[in-house]
CSV table of C-alpha atoms in Angstrom, one decimal:
chain,number,residue,atom,x,y,z
A,212,MET,CA,-22.3,3.4,20.9
A,213,LEU,CA,-19.2,5.5,20.8
A,214,GLU,CA,-17.8,3.5,17.9
A,215,HIS,CA,-21.0,4.2,15.9
A,216,VAL,CA,-20.6,7.9,16.4
A,217,GLU,CA,-16.9,7.7,15.5
A,218,LEU,CA,-17.5,5.8,12.3
A,219,PHE,CA,-20.3,8.1,11.4
A,220,PHE,CA,-18.3,11.3,11.5
A,221,LYS,CA,-15.2,9.5,10.1
A,222,SER,CA,-17.0,8.4,7.0
A,223,ILE,CA,-18.7,11.7,6.4
A,224,PHE,CA,-15.7,14.1,6.9
A,225,ILE,CA,-12.4,12.3,7.2
A,226,ASP,CA,-12.8,9.5,4.7
A,227,ASN,CA,-15.2,11.4,2.5
A,228,MET,CA,-15.9,9.3,-0.6
A,229,VAL,CA,-15.4,12.1,-3.1
A,230,PHE,CA,-12.6,14.1,-1.4
A,231,ALA,CA,-10.4,11.4,0.1
A,232,THR,CA,-11.0,8.3,-2.1
A,233,PHE,CA,-12.4,9.9,-5.4
A,234,LEU,CA,-15.3,7.4,-5.6
A,235,GLY,CA,-18.2,8.3,-7.8
A,236,MET,CA,-16.4,11.1,-9.5
A,237,CYS,CA,-18.0,10.5,-12.9
A,238,SER,CA,-21.5,11.1,-11.8
A,239,TYR,CA,-20.2,13.8,-9.4
A,240,LEU,CA,-18.9,15.7,-12.3
A,241,ALA,CA,-21.7,15.0,-14.8
A,242,VAL,CA,-24.7,15.6,-12.6
A,243,SER,CA,-23.5,18.6,-10.6
A,244,LYS,CA,-24.6,21.4,-12.9
A,245,LYS,CA,-27.8,22.2,-11.0
A,246,VAL,CA,-28.5,21.9,-7.2
A,247,THR,CA,-31.9,20.2,-7.7
A,248,THR,CA,-30.6,17.3,-9.8
A,249,ALA,CA,-27.6,17.0,-7.5
A,250,VAL,CA,-29.9,16.6,-4.5
A,251,GLY,CA,-31.9,13.9,-6.3
A,252,LEU,CA,-28.8,11.9,-7.2
A,253,GLY,CA,-27.3,12.4,-3.7
A,254,ALA,CA,-30.4,11.1,-2.0
A,255,ALA,CA,-30.5,8.1,-4.3
A,256,VAL,CA,-26.8,7.3,-3.5
A,257,ILE,CA,-27.5,7.6,0.3
A,258,PHE,CA,-30.5,5.2,-0.1
A,259,VAL,CA,-28.7,2.6,-2.2
A,260,LEU,CA,-25.5,2.6,-0.1
A,261,ALA,CA,-27.5,2.2,3.1
A,262,VAL,CA,-29.2,-0.9,1.6
A,263,THR,CA,-26.3,-2.6,-0.3
A,264,VAL,CA,-23.5,-2.2,2.2
A,265,PRO,CA,-25.2,-4.2,4.9
A,266,LEU,CA,-26.4,-6.8,2.4
A,267,ASN,CA,-22.9,-7.2,1.0
A,268,TRP,CA,-21.6,-7.4,4.6
A,269,LEU,CA,-23.9,-10.4,5.2
A,270,LEU,CA,-22.7,-12.0,1.9
A,271,ASP,CA,-19.1,-11.4,2.9
A,272,GLN,CA,-19.6,-12.8,6.4
A,273,TYR,CA,-21.5,-15.9,5.6
A,274,LEU,CA,-20.4,-16.8,2.1
A,275,LEU,CA,-17.2,-15.3,0.9
A,276,ARG,CA,-14.5,-14.7,3.5
A,277,ASN,CA,-12.0,-17.4,4.5
A,278,GLY,CA,-13.9,-19.9,6.7
A,279,ALA,CA,-17.2,-18.2,6.2
A,280,LEU,CA,-18.9,-21.4,5.2
A,281,ALA,CA,-18.3,-23.0,8.6
A,282,TRP,CA,-22.0,-22.6,9.4
A,283,LEU,CA,-22.7,-25.3,6.8
A,284,GLY,CA,-20.7,-27.8,8.7
A,285,PRO,CA,-17.1,-28.4,9.7
A,286,GLU,CA,-16.1,-29.9,6.3
A,287,TYR,CA,-16.8,-26.5,4.7
A,288,ALA,CA,-14.7,-24.5,7.2
A,289,ASP,CA,-11.6,-24.0,5.0
A,290,TYR,CA,-13.2,-22.7,1.8
A,291,ASP,CA,-12.1,-19.2,0.8
A,292,LEU,CA,-14.4,-17.8,-1.8
A,293,SER,CA,-13.3,-14.2,-1.5
A,294,PHE,CA,-12.1,-14.2,-5.2
A,295,LEU,CA,-15.8,-14.2,-6.1
A,296,SER,CA,-16.6,-11.0,-4.1
A,297,PHE,CA,-16.5,-8.6,-7.1
A,298,ILE,CA,-19.0,-10.5,-9.1
A,299,LEU,CA,-21.3,-11.2,-6.2
A,300,PHE,CA,-21.2,-7.6,-4.9
A,301,ILE,CA,-21.9,-6.1,-8.3
A,302,ALA,CA,-24.7,-8.6,-8.8
A,303,THR,CA,-26.3,-7.7,-5.5
A,304,ILE,CA,-26.0,-4.0,-6.3
A,305,ALA,CA,-27.5,-4.3,-9.8
A,306,THR,CA,-30.4,-6.5,-8.4
A,307,MET,CA,-31.0,-4.2,-5.5
A,308,VAL,CA,-31.1,-1.1,-7.7
A,309,GLN,CA,-33.7,-2.8,-10.0
A,310,LEU,CA,-35.7,-3.9,-7.0
A,311,VAL,CA,-35.6,-0.5,-5.3
A,312,GLU,CA,-36.7,1.1,-8.6
A,313,ILE,CA,-39.7,-1.2,-8.9
A,314,VAL,CA,-40.7,-0.8,-5.2
A,315,VAL,CA,-40.4,3.0,-5.2
A,316,GLU,CA,-42.3,3.2,-8.5
A,317,LYS,CA,-45.2,1.2,-7.0
A,318,PHE,CA,-45.4,2.8,-3.6
A,319,SER,CA,-44.2,6.3,-3.9
A,320,PRO,CA,-44.7,7.8,-7.4
A,321,ALA,CA,-43.6,11.2,-6.1
A,322,LEU,CA,-40.3,9.9,-4.9
A,323,TYR,CA,-39.9,7.9,-8.1
A,324,ASN,CA,-40.4,11.0,-10.2
A,325,SER,CA,-37.6,12.8,-8.4
A,326,LEU,CA,-35.2,9.8,-8.0
A,327,GLY,CA,-36.4,7.8,-11.0
A,328,ILE,CA,-33.9,8.7,-13.7
A,329,PHE,CA,-30.9,8.5,-11.3
A,330,LEU,CA,-31.5,5.0,-10.1
A,331,PRO,CA,-30.3,3.1,-13.1
A,332,LEU,CA,-27.3,5.3,-13.3
A,333,ILE,CA,-26.4,4.3,-9.8
A,334,ALA,CA,-25.7,0.6,-10.6
A,335,VAL,CA,-22.5,1.7,-12.3
A,336,ASN,CA,-21.6,4.4,-9.8
A,337,CYS,CA,-18.2,3.6,-8.3
A,338,ALA,CA,-19.2,5.0,-5.0
A,339,ILE,CA,-21.7,2.1,-4.5
A,340,LEU,CA,-19.3,-0.7,-5.3
A,341,GLY,CA,-16.5,1.2,-3.6
A,342,GLY,CA,-18.5,1.4,-0.4
A,343,SER,CA,-18.9,-2.4,-0.4
A,344,LEU,CA,-15.3,-3.0,-1.2
A,345,PHE,CA,-14.0,-0.7,1.5
A,346,MET,CA,-16.4,-2.3,3.9
A,347,GLN,CA,-14.7,-5.6,3.1
A,348,SER,CA,-11.1,-4.3,3.2
A,349,ARG,CA,-11.6,-2.2,6.4
A,350,ASP,CA,-13.0,-5.2,8.2
A,351,ILE,CA,-16.2,-3.7,9.5
A,352,GLN,CA,-17.2,-5.7,12.6
A,353,SER,CA,-21.0,-5.9,12.8
A,354,LEU,CA,-24.1,-5.5,10.7
A,355,GLY,CA,-25.1,-2.3,12.5
A,356,LEU,CA,-21.7,-0.8,11.8
A,357,ALA,CA,-22.0,-1.8,8.2
A,358,PHE,CA,-25.3,-0.1,7.9
A,359,ASN,CA,-23.9,3.0,9.6
A,360,TYR,CA,-20.9,2.9,7.2
A,361,GLY,CA,-23.1,2.8,4.2
A,362,LEU,CA,-25.4,5.5,5.4
A,363,SER,CA,-22.7,7.9,6.5
A,364,SER,CA,-20.6,7.4,3.4
A,365,GLY,CA,-23.7,8.2,1.4
A,366,ILE,CA,-24.3,11.4,3.4
A,367,GLY,CA,-20.7,12.4,2.8
A,368,TRP,CA,-21.1,11.9,-0.9
A,369,PHE,CA,-24.4,13.9,-0.8
A,370,LEU,CA,-22.6,16.8,1.0
A,371,ALA,CA,-19.9,16.8,-1.6
A,372,ILE,CA,-22.2,16.9,-4.7
A,373,LEU,CA,-24.4,19.5,-3.0
A,374,ALA,CA,-21.5,21.8,-2.4
A,375,ILE,CA,-20.0,21.5,-5.9
A,376,ALA,CA,-23.4,22.0,-7.5
A,377,ALA,CA,-24.0,25.2,-5.5
A,378,ILE,CA,-20.5,26.5,-6.4
A,379,ARG,CA,-21.0,25.6,-10.1
A,380,GLU,CA,-24.3,27.5,-10.2
A,381,LYS,CA,-22.5,30.6,-8.9
A,382,ILE,CA,-19.4,30.3,-11.0
A,383,ARG,CA,-21.4,30.7,-14.2
A,384,TYR,CA,-21.2,34.5,-13.5
A,385,SER,CA,-17.4,34.6,-13.0
A,386,ASN,CA,-14.8,35.3,-15.6
A,387,VAL,CA,-13.0,32.0,-15.8
A,388,PRO,CA,-10.2,31.7,-18.4
A,389,ALA,CA,-11.7,30.2,-21.5
A,390,PRO,CA,-9.8,26.8,-21.7
A,391,LEU,CA,-10.6,26.2,-18.0
A,392,ARG,CA,-14.4,26.7,-18.3
A,393,GLY,CA,-16.6,23.8,-17.4
A,394,LEU,CA,-14.6,20.7,-16.6
A,395,GLY,CA,-11.2,22.3,-15.8
A,396,ILE,CA,-12.3,24.7,-13.2
A,397,THR,CA,-14.6,22.1,-11.6
A,398,PHE,CA,-11.6,19.8,-11.1
A,399,ILE,CA,-9.5,22.6,-9.5
A,400,ILE,CA,-12.3,23.6,-7.2
A,401,THR,CA,-12.8,20.0,-6.1
A,402,GLY,CA,-9.1,19.9,-5.4
A,403,LEU,CA,-9.3,23.0,-3.2
A,404,MET,CA,-12.4,21.6,-1.4
A,405,ALA,CA,-10.5,18.4,-0.8
A,406,ILE,CA,-7.6,20.3,0.7
A,407,GLY,CA,-10.2,21.9,3.0
A,408,PHE,CA,-11.6,18.6,4.0
A,409,MET,CA,-8.1,17.3,4.8
A,410,SER,CA,-8.2,19.6,7.8
A,411,PHE,CA,-10.8,17.4,9.4
A,412,GLY,CA,-8.1,14.7,9.6
A,413,GLY,CA,-7.2,15.3,13.2
A,414,MET,CA,-10.8,15.7,14.4
A,415,LEU,CA,-11.3,12.3,16.0
A,416,THR,CA,-8.0,11.3,17.5
A,417,GLY,CA,-6.2,14.5,18.0
A,418,GLY,CA,-3.9,13.8,15.1
A,419,ASP,CA,-2.0,10.6,16.1
A,420,GLU,CA,-4.1,8.4,13.9
A,421,ALA,CA,-1.7,8.4,11.0
A,422,PRO,CA,1.4,7.0,12.8
A,423,ALA,CA,-0.7,4.2,14.4
A,424,GLU,CA,-1.8,3.2,10.9
A,425,VAL,CA,1.7,3.1,9.6
A,426,GLU,CA,2.7,0.9,12.5
A,427,LYS,CA,-0.1,-1.5,11.8
A,428,ASN,CA,1.0,-1.7,8.2
A,429,THR,CA,4.6,-2.6,9.0
A,430,VAL,CA,3.4,-5.3,11.4
A,431,GLN,CA,1.3,-6.8,8.7
A,432,LYS,CA,4.2,-6.6,6.3
A,433,THR,CA,6.6,-8.5,8.5
A,434,GLU,CA,4.0,-11.1,9.1
A,435,GLU,CA,3.7,-11.6,5.3
A,436,VAL,CA,7.4,-11.8,4.9
A,437,LYS,CA,7.6,-14.5,7.6
A,438,THR,CA,5.1,-16.6,5.8
A,439,ILE,CA,6.9,-16.3,2.5
A,440,LYS,CA,10.1,-17.3,4.3
A,441,GLU,CA,8.6,-20.4,5.8
A,442,THR,CA,7.2,-21.6,2.5
A,443,ASP,CA,10.1,-20.8,0.2
A,444,GLY,CA,13.7,-20.9,1.3
A,445,ASN,CA,15.0,-19.6,-2.1
A,446,SER,CA,13.6,-16.1,-1.9
A,447,VAL,CA,15.5,-15.0,1.2
A,448,SER,CA,17.4,-12.2,-0.5
A,449,TYR,CA,14.1,-10.8,-1.8
A,450,ASN,CA,12.6,-10.9,1.6
A,451,ASN,CA,15.6,-9.0,3.1
A,452,ALA,CA,15.0,-6.3,0.6
A,453,ILE,CA,11.4,-5.9,1.8
A,454,ILE,CA,12.5,-5.7,5.4
A,455,ASN,CA,15.1,-3.1,4.7
A,456,GLU,CA,12.4,-1.0,3.1
B,1234,MET,CA,-0.4,1.4,-39.5
B,1235,ALA,CA,-0.3,-0.3,-42.9
B,1236,LEU,CA,-2.3,-3.1,-41.4
B,1237,LEU,CA,-5.2,-0.8,-40.6
B,1238,SER,CA,-7.4,1.2,-42.9
B,1239,LYS,CA,-7.6,4.9,-42.3
B,1240,LYS,CA,-11.0,4.6,-40.5
B,1241,ASP,CA,-9.7,1.9,-38.2
B,1242,SER,CA,-6.6,3.8,-37.2
B,1243,ARG,CA,-8.8,6.8,-36.3
B,1244,LEU,CA,-10.5,4.5,-33.8
B,1245,ILE,CA,-7.3,4.1,-32.0
B,1246,LEU,CA,-5.8,7.5,-32.4
B,1247,ASP,CA,-8.8,9.7,-31.7
B,1248,PRO,CA,-9.2,8.8,-28.0
B,1249,LEU,CA,-5.5,9.5,-27.4
B,1250,ALA,CA,-6.0,13.3,-27.8
B,1251,ASP,CA,-9.1,15.0,-29.2
B,1252,ASN,CA,-11.6,12.6,-27.8
B,1253,ASN,CA,-9.8,11.5,-24.7
B,1254,PRO,CA,-11.9,9.6,-22.3
B,1255,ILE,CA,-10.7,11.4,-19.2
B,1256,THR,CA,-10.3,15.0,-20.3
B,1257,ILE,CA,-13.0,15.2,-22.9
B,1258,GLN,CA,-15.6,12.5,-22.3
B,1259,VAL,CA,-15.2,12.8,-18.5
B,1260,LEU,CA,-15.3,9.0,-18.0
B,1261,GLY,CA,-13.4,6.9,-15.5
B,1262,ILE,CA,-12.1,9.6,-13.3
B,1263,CYS,CA,-12.2,7.8,-10.0
B,1264,SER,CA,-9.4,5.4,-10.5
B,1265,ALA,CA,-7.4,8.0,-12.5
B,1266,LEU,CA,-7.0,10.1,-9.4
B,1267,ALA,CA,-6.7,7.7,-6.5
B,1268,ILE,CA,-3.8,5.5,-7.6
B,1269,THR,CA,-1.5,8.0,-9.4
B,1270,ALA,CA,0.8,8.9,-6.6
B,1271,GLU,CA,3.3,6.4,-8.1
B,1272,LEU,CA,4.2,5.9,-11.7
B,1273,LYS,CA,4.4,2.2,-11.3
B,1274,ALA,CA,0.9,1.8,-10.0
B,1275,SER,CA,-0.4,4.1,-12.8
B,1276,ILE,CA,1.2,1.9,-15.5
B,1277,VAL,CA,-0.1,-1.3,-14.0
B,1278,MET,CA,-3.6,0.2,-13.7
B,1279,ALA,CA,-3.4,1.4,-17.3
B,1280,LEU,CA,-2.4,-2.0,-18.5
B,1281,SER,CA,-5.2,-3.7,-16.6
B,1282,VAL,CA,-7.8,-1.4,-18.1
B,1283,VAL,CA,-6.3,-2.0,-21.6
B,1284,PHE,CA,-6.8,-5.7,-21.0
B,1285,VAL,CA,-10.3,-5.5,-19.6
B,1286,LEU,CA,-11.6,-3.0,-22.1
B,1287,GLY,CA,-10.0,-4.6,-25.2
B,1288,LEU,CA,-11.3,-8.1,-24.3
B,1289,GLY,CA,-14.6,-7.0,-22.9
B,1290,ASN,CA,-15.5,-5.0,-26.0
B,1291,VAL,CA,-14.8,-8.1,-28.1
B,1292,VAL,CA,-17.0,-10.3,-25.9
B,1293,ILE,CA,-19.9,-7.9,-25.8
B,1294,SER,CA,-19.6,-7.2,-29.5
B,1295,LEU,CA,-19.8,-11.0,-30.2
B,1296,MET,CA,-22.8,-11.3,-28.0
B,1297,ARG,CA,-24.5,-8.1,-29.1
B,1298,ASN,CA,-27.3,-9.8,-31.1
B,1299,ILE,CA,-28.3,-12.3,-28.4
B,1300,ILE,CA,-28.4,-10.0,-25.4
B,1301,PRO,CA,-31.9,-8.9,-24.6
B,1302,SER,CA,-31.7,-5.1,-24.2
B,1303,LYS,CA,-33.6,-5.1,-20.9
B,1304,ILE,CA,-30.9,-7.0,-19.0
B,1305,ARG,CA,-27.9,-5.8,-20.9
B,1306,ILE,CA,-26.5,-3.9,-18.0
B,1307,ILE,CA,-26.3,-7.0,-15.9
B,1308,VAL,CA,-24.8,-9.0,-18.7
B,1309,GLN,CA,-22.2,-6.3,-19.2
B,1310,LEU,CA,-21.4,-6.2,-15.5
B,1311,VAL,CA,-20.9,-9.9,-15.4
B,1312,VAL,CA,-18.5,-9.9,-18.3
B,1313,VAL,CA,-16.5,-7.0,-16.8
B,1314,ALA,CA,-16.5,-8.6,-13.4
B,1315,THR,CA,-15.1,-11.8,-14.7
B,1316,LEU,CA,-12.3,-10.1,-16.6
B,1317,VAL,CA,-11.5,-8.0,-13.5
B,1318,ILE,CA,-11.3,-11.1,-11.3
B,1319,ILE,CA,-8.7,-12.5,-13.7
B,1320,VAL,CA,-6.6,-9.3,-13.5
B,1321,ASP,CA,-7.0,-9.2,-9.7
B,1322,GLN,CA,-5.9,-12.8,-9.2
B,1323,VAL,CA,-2.9,-12.4,-11.6
B,1324,LEU,CA,-1.8,-9.3,-9.7
B,1325,LYS,CA,-2.1,-11.0,-6.4
B,1326,ALA,CA,-0.1,-14.0,-7.6
B,1327,PHE,CA,2.8,-12.1,-9.3
B,1328,ALA,CA,2.9,-8.6,-7.8
B,1329,TYR,CA,1.5,-8.9,-4.3
B,1330,GLU,CA,3.0,-5.6,-3.0
B,1331,LEU,CA,1.5,-3.7,-5.9
B,1332,SER,CA,-1.9,-5.3,-5.5
B,1333,LYS,CA,-1.8,-4.0,-1.9
B,1334,THR,CA,-1.1,-0.5,-3.1
B,1335,LEU,CA,-3.9,-0.6,-5.7
B,1336,SER,CA,-6.2,-2.2,-3.0
B,1337,VAL,CA,-9.9,-1.8,-4.0
B,1338,PHE,CA,-9.2,0.2,-7.1
B,1339,ILE,CA,-8.6,-2.9,-9.2
B,1340,GLY,CA,-12.1,-4.0,-8.2
B,1341,LEU,CA,-13.4,-0.6,-9.1
B,1342,ILE,CA,-12.4,-1.1,-12.8
B,1343,ILE,CA,-15.8,-2.9,-12.9
B,1344,THR,CA,-17.6,0.3,-12.3
B,1345,ASN,CA,-15.2,2.4,-14.3
B,1346,CYS,CA,-17.5,4.4,-16.5
B,1347,ILE,CA,-15.2,4.1,-19.5
B,1348,ILE,CA,-15.9,0.4,-19.7
B,1349,MET,CA,-19.7,0.6,-19.5
B,1350,GLY,CA,-19.6,3.7,-21.7
B,1351,ARG,CA,-17.7,2.0,-24.5
B,1352,PHE,CA,-19.9,-1.1,-24.3
B,1353,GLU,CA,-23.0,1.0,-24.6
B,1354,ALA,CA,-21.8,3.4,-27.2
B,1355,PHE,CA,-19.6,1.2,-29.4
B,1356,ALA,CA,-19.5,-2.6,-28.8
B,1357,LEU,CA,-23.3,-3.0,-28.9
B,1358,ALA,CA,-23.4,-1.6,-32.4
B,1359,ASN,CA,-20.2,-2.7,-34.1
B,1360,GLY,CA,-18.3,-5.9,-35.1
B,1361,PRO,CA,-15.6,-7.5,-32.9
B,1362,TRP,CA,-12.5,-6.2,-34.7
B,1363,LYS,CA,-13.7,-2.6,-34.7
B,1364,SER,CA,-14.8,-3.0,-31.1
B,1365,PHE,CA,-11.3,-4.4,-30.2
B,1366,LEU,CA,-9.6,-1.4,-31.8
B,1367,ASP,CA,-12.0,1.0,-30.1
B,1368,GLY,CA,-11.4,-0.6,-26.7
B,1369,ILE,CA,-7.6,-0.5,-27.1
B,1370,GLY,CA,-7.8,3.1,-28.3
B,1371,ASN,CA,-9.9,4.4,-25.4
B,1372,SER,CA,-8.1,2.5,-22.7
B,1373,ALA,CA,-4.8,3.7,-24.2
B,1374,GLY,CA,-6.1,7.3,-24.0
B,1375,TYR,CA,-7.0,6.7,-20.4
B,1376,GLY,CA,-3.7,5.1,-19.7
B,1377,LEU,CA,-1.8,8.0,-21.3
B,1378,ILE,CA,-3.4,10.5,-18.9
B,1379,LEU,CA,-2.8,8.2,-16.0
B,1380,VAL,CA,0.9,7.9,-16.8
B,1381,ILE,CA,1.2,11.7,-17.2
B,1382,ILE,CA,-0.3,12.3,-13.8
B,1383,GLY,CA,1.7,9.6,-12.2
B,1384,PHE,CA,4.9,10.9,-13.7
B,1385,PHE,CA,4.5,14.4,-12.4
B,1386,ARG,CA,3.2,13.4,-9.0
B,1387,GLU,CA,6.0,10.9,-8.3
B,1388,LEU,CA,8.7,13.2,-9.7
B,1389,LEU,CA,7.6,16.3,-7.8
B,1390,GLY,CA,6.3,14.5,-4.7
B,1391,SER,CA,9.1,12.0,-3.9
B,1392,GLY,CA,11.8,12.9,-6.4
B,1393,THR,CA,11.8,9.4,-7.9
B,1394,LEU,CA,10.5,7.7,-11.0
B,1395,LEU,CA,9.5,4.0,-10.8
B,1396,GLY,CA,11.3,4.0,-7.5
B,1397,ILE,CA,14.6,5.2,-8.9
B,1398,LYS,CA,16.0,8.4,-7.4
B,1399,VAL,CA,16.4,10.6,-10.5
B,1400,LEU,CA,16.9,13.9,-8.7
B,1401,GLY,CA,19.6,12.7,-6.3
B,1402,ASP,CA,19.3,11.6,-2.7
B,1403,PRO,CA,17.3,13.8,-0.3
B,1404,ILE,CA,19.1,12.6,2.8
B,1405,GLU,CA,22.7,12.6,1.6
B,1406,LYS,CA,22.0,15.9,-0.3
B,1407,THR,CA,23.3,14.9,-3.7
B,1408,GLY,CA,22.1,16.0,-7.1
B,1409,LEU,CA,19.4,18.7,-7.1
B,1410,TYR,CA,19.1,18.5,-3.3
B,1411,ALA,CA,22.7,19.8,-3.0
B,1412,ILE,CA,21.5,23.2,-4.2
B,1413,GLY,CA,18.6,23.3,-1.7
B,1414,TYR,CA,15.8,21.6,-3.7
B,1415,GLU,CA,13.0,20.0,-1.5
B,1416,ASN,CA,10.4,17.4,-2.4
B,1417,ASN,CA,6.9,18.7,-2.4
B,1418,GLY,CA,5.1,16.1,-0.3
B,1419,PHE,CA,1.8,17.8,-1.0
B,1420,MET,CA,1.9,16.3,-4.5
B,1421,LEU,CA,1.5,12.8,-3.0
B,1422,LEU,CA,-1.8,13.8,-1.3
B,1423,SER,CA,-5.1,13.2,-3.0
B,1424,PRO,CA,-6.2,16.8,-3.7
B,1425,MET,CA,-3.2,17.4,-6.0
B,1426,ALA,CA,-4.3,14.7,-8.4
B,1427,LEU,CA,-7.5,16.7,-9.1
B,1428,ILE,CA,-5.5,19.9,-9.6
B,1429,VAL,CA,-3.0,18.1,-11.9
B,1430,VAL,CA,-5.9,16.9,-14.1
B,1431,GLY,CA,-7.3,20.4,-14.1
B,1432,ILE,CA,-4.0,21.7,-15.4
B,1433,ILE,CA,-3.8,19.0,-18.1
B,1434,ILE,CA,-7.3,20.0,-19.2
B,1435,TRP,CA,-6.2,23.6,-19.3
B,1436,VAL,CA,-3.1,22.9,-21.4
B,1437,GLN,CA,-5.0,20.7,-23.8
B,1438,ARG,CA,-7.8,23.1,-24.3
B,1439,SER,CA,-5.6,26.1,-24.8
B,1440,ARG,CA,-3.8,24.2,-27.6
B,1441,ASN,CA,-7.1,23.2,-29.3
B,1442,LYS,CA,-9.6,25.9,-29.0
B,1443,ALA,CA,-12.4,23.8,-30.5
B,1444,LEU,CA,-12.6,21.9,-27.3
B,1445,ILE,CA,-13.5,24.9,-25.1
B,1446,GLU,CA,-16.8,24.5,-23.3
B,1447,GLU,CA,-19.6,26.9,-22.8
B,1448,ASN,CA,-19.9,27.8,-19.2
């Protein structure tokens, strides 16, 4: 239970999609001129992320990752299909977006009217594919956590676009230097908001998260170096260089 | 440029400045910001996008008359995803450390709006040669901004360029550091990428007043 709460707040505030990893910036900048449209797109992103991340988690777990095909029988146990993940993830996302559009149109015309135009846009929103790819690279452990990750990343994105839309509605009345108007000032404000969000960094672990991560990375690195050394005796000097780093 | 007619060379040169995909068309921002803390990563990212967009535009343009318009998005995504997988596998094989740094952002070329934007706006309506030029031009414009951001962030943030210590050694206090210069570690953090892009937009638009937006 605790890990769910931790992941939830971490994805919303610390690893916020817009402010920490810059995912979905294109639609974030293009659709944030009015609060109402921003709310529509934000809701659509939450919805699609919460559906596609768990689906892609299942795909990753039972089809793509190294040894994932073991459930077919022992002779399939050493297949590694992870190079196919881009194409499968994007296909899942595009299909799901189409499906969601059809279902929503059929059962809830009111919701369709408010989300409708945004849904096709979402298939090519980097936040959606990014959510699935980060889910894969961060090694999310269970289906429930994957759902949680999708949902909370979506909420984080929603918060970000809502905030910038509200600011942009107000900034229309300010005297911004002419060359900065529109896009330029939006970039700079987003930068300042991102600095603000960085202060959430110490929220969960009291600030010692970063060193732990560094340690983990170095451990991984040395392991990699070892494997290279075992397989190839000629590249020892190159390996030493990596260790010294 | 003797090879190219005047119209063709405009296809390449326009996106470099006055119709730049990042600062004017606002496409493909995501990756531009996340991986530019080092110049090397920016250059590799720019080259990957040149490869994917150049080839992808040609493929889509060749298929433009046989793609049913209802499923064109999925066809486009499949073409891009295939090209990106090639890039990703090549990077993993020949530059493993770098592909770790770029992590998911190579995969995110698939959803880079520049690519879908150029497919939709250009390749679906023009022949392969023109589409190729358009692809190269736009991805070069994208790459140019990436390299500029990467240059300033790496220079000011860690005092190096491509890993070479151009400003002297911060620990042994040589070069600029001897007179009390300090690296601005803040440049390496993500928010500064946004602010650097904001400044680039500012400079570009003060030089060319025609680009200034209404509020």
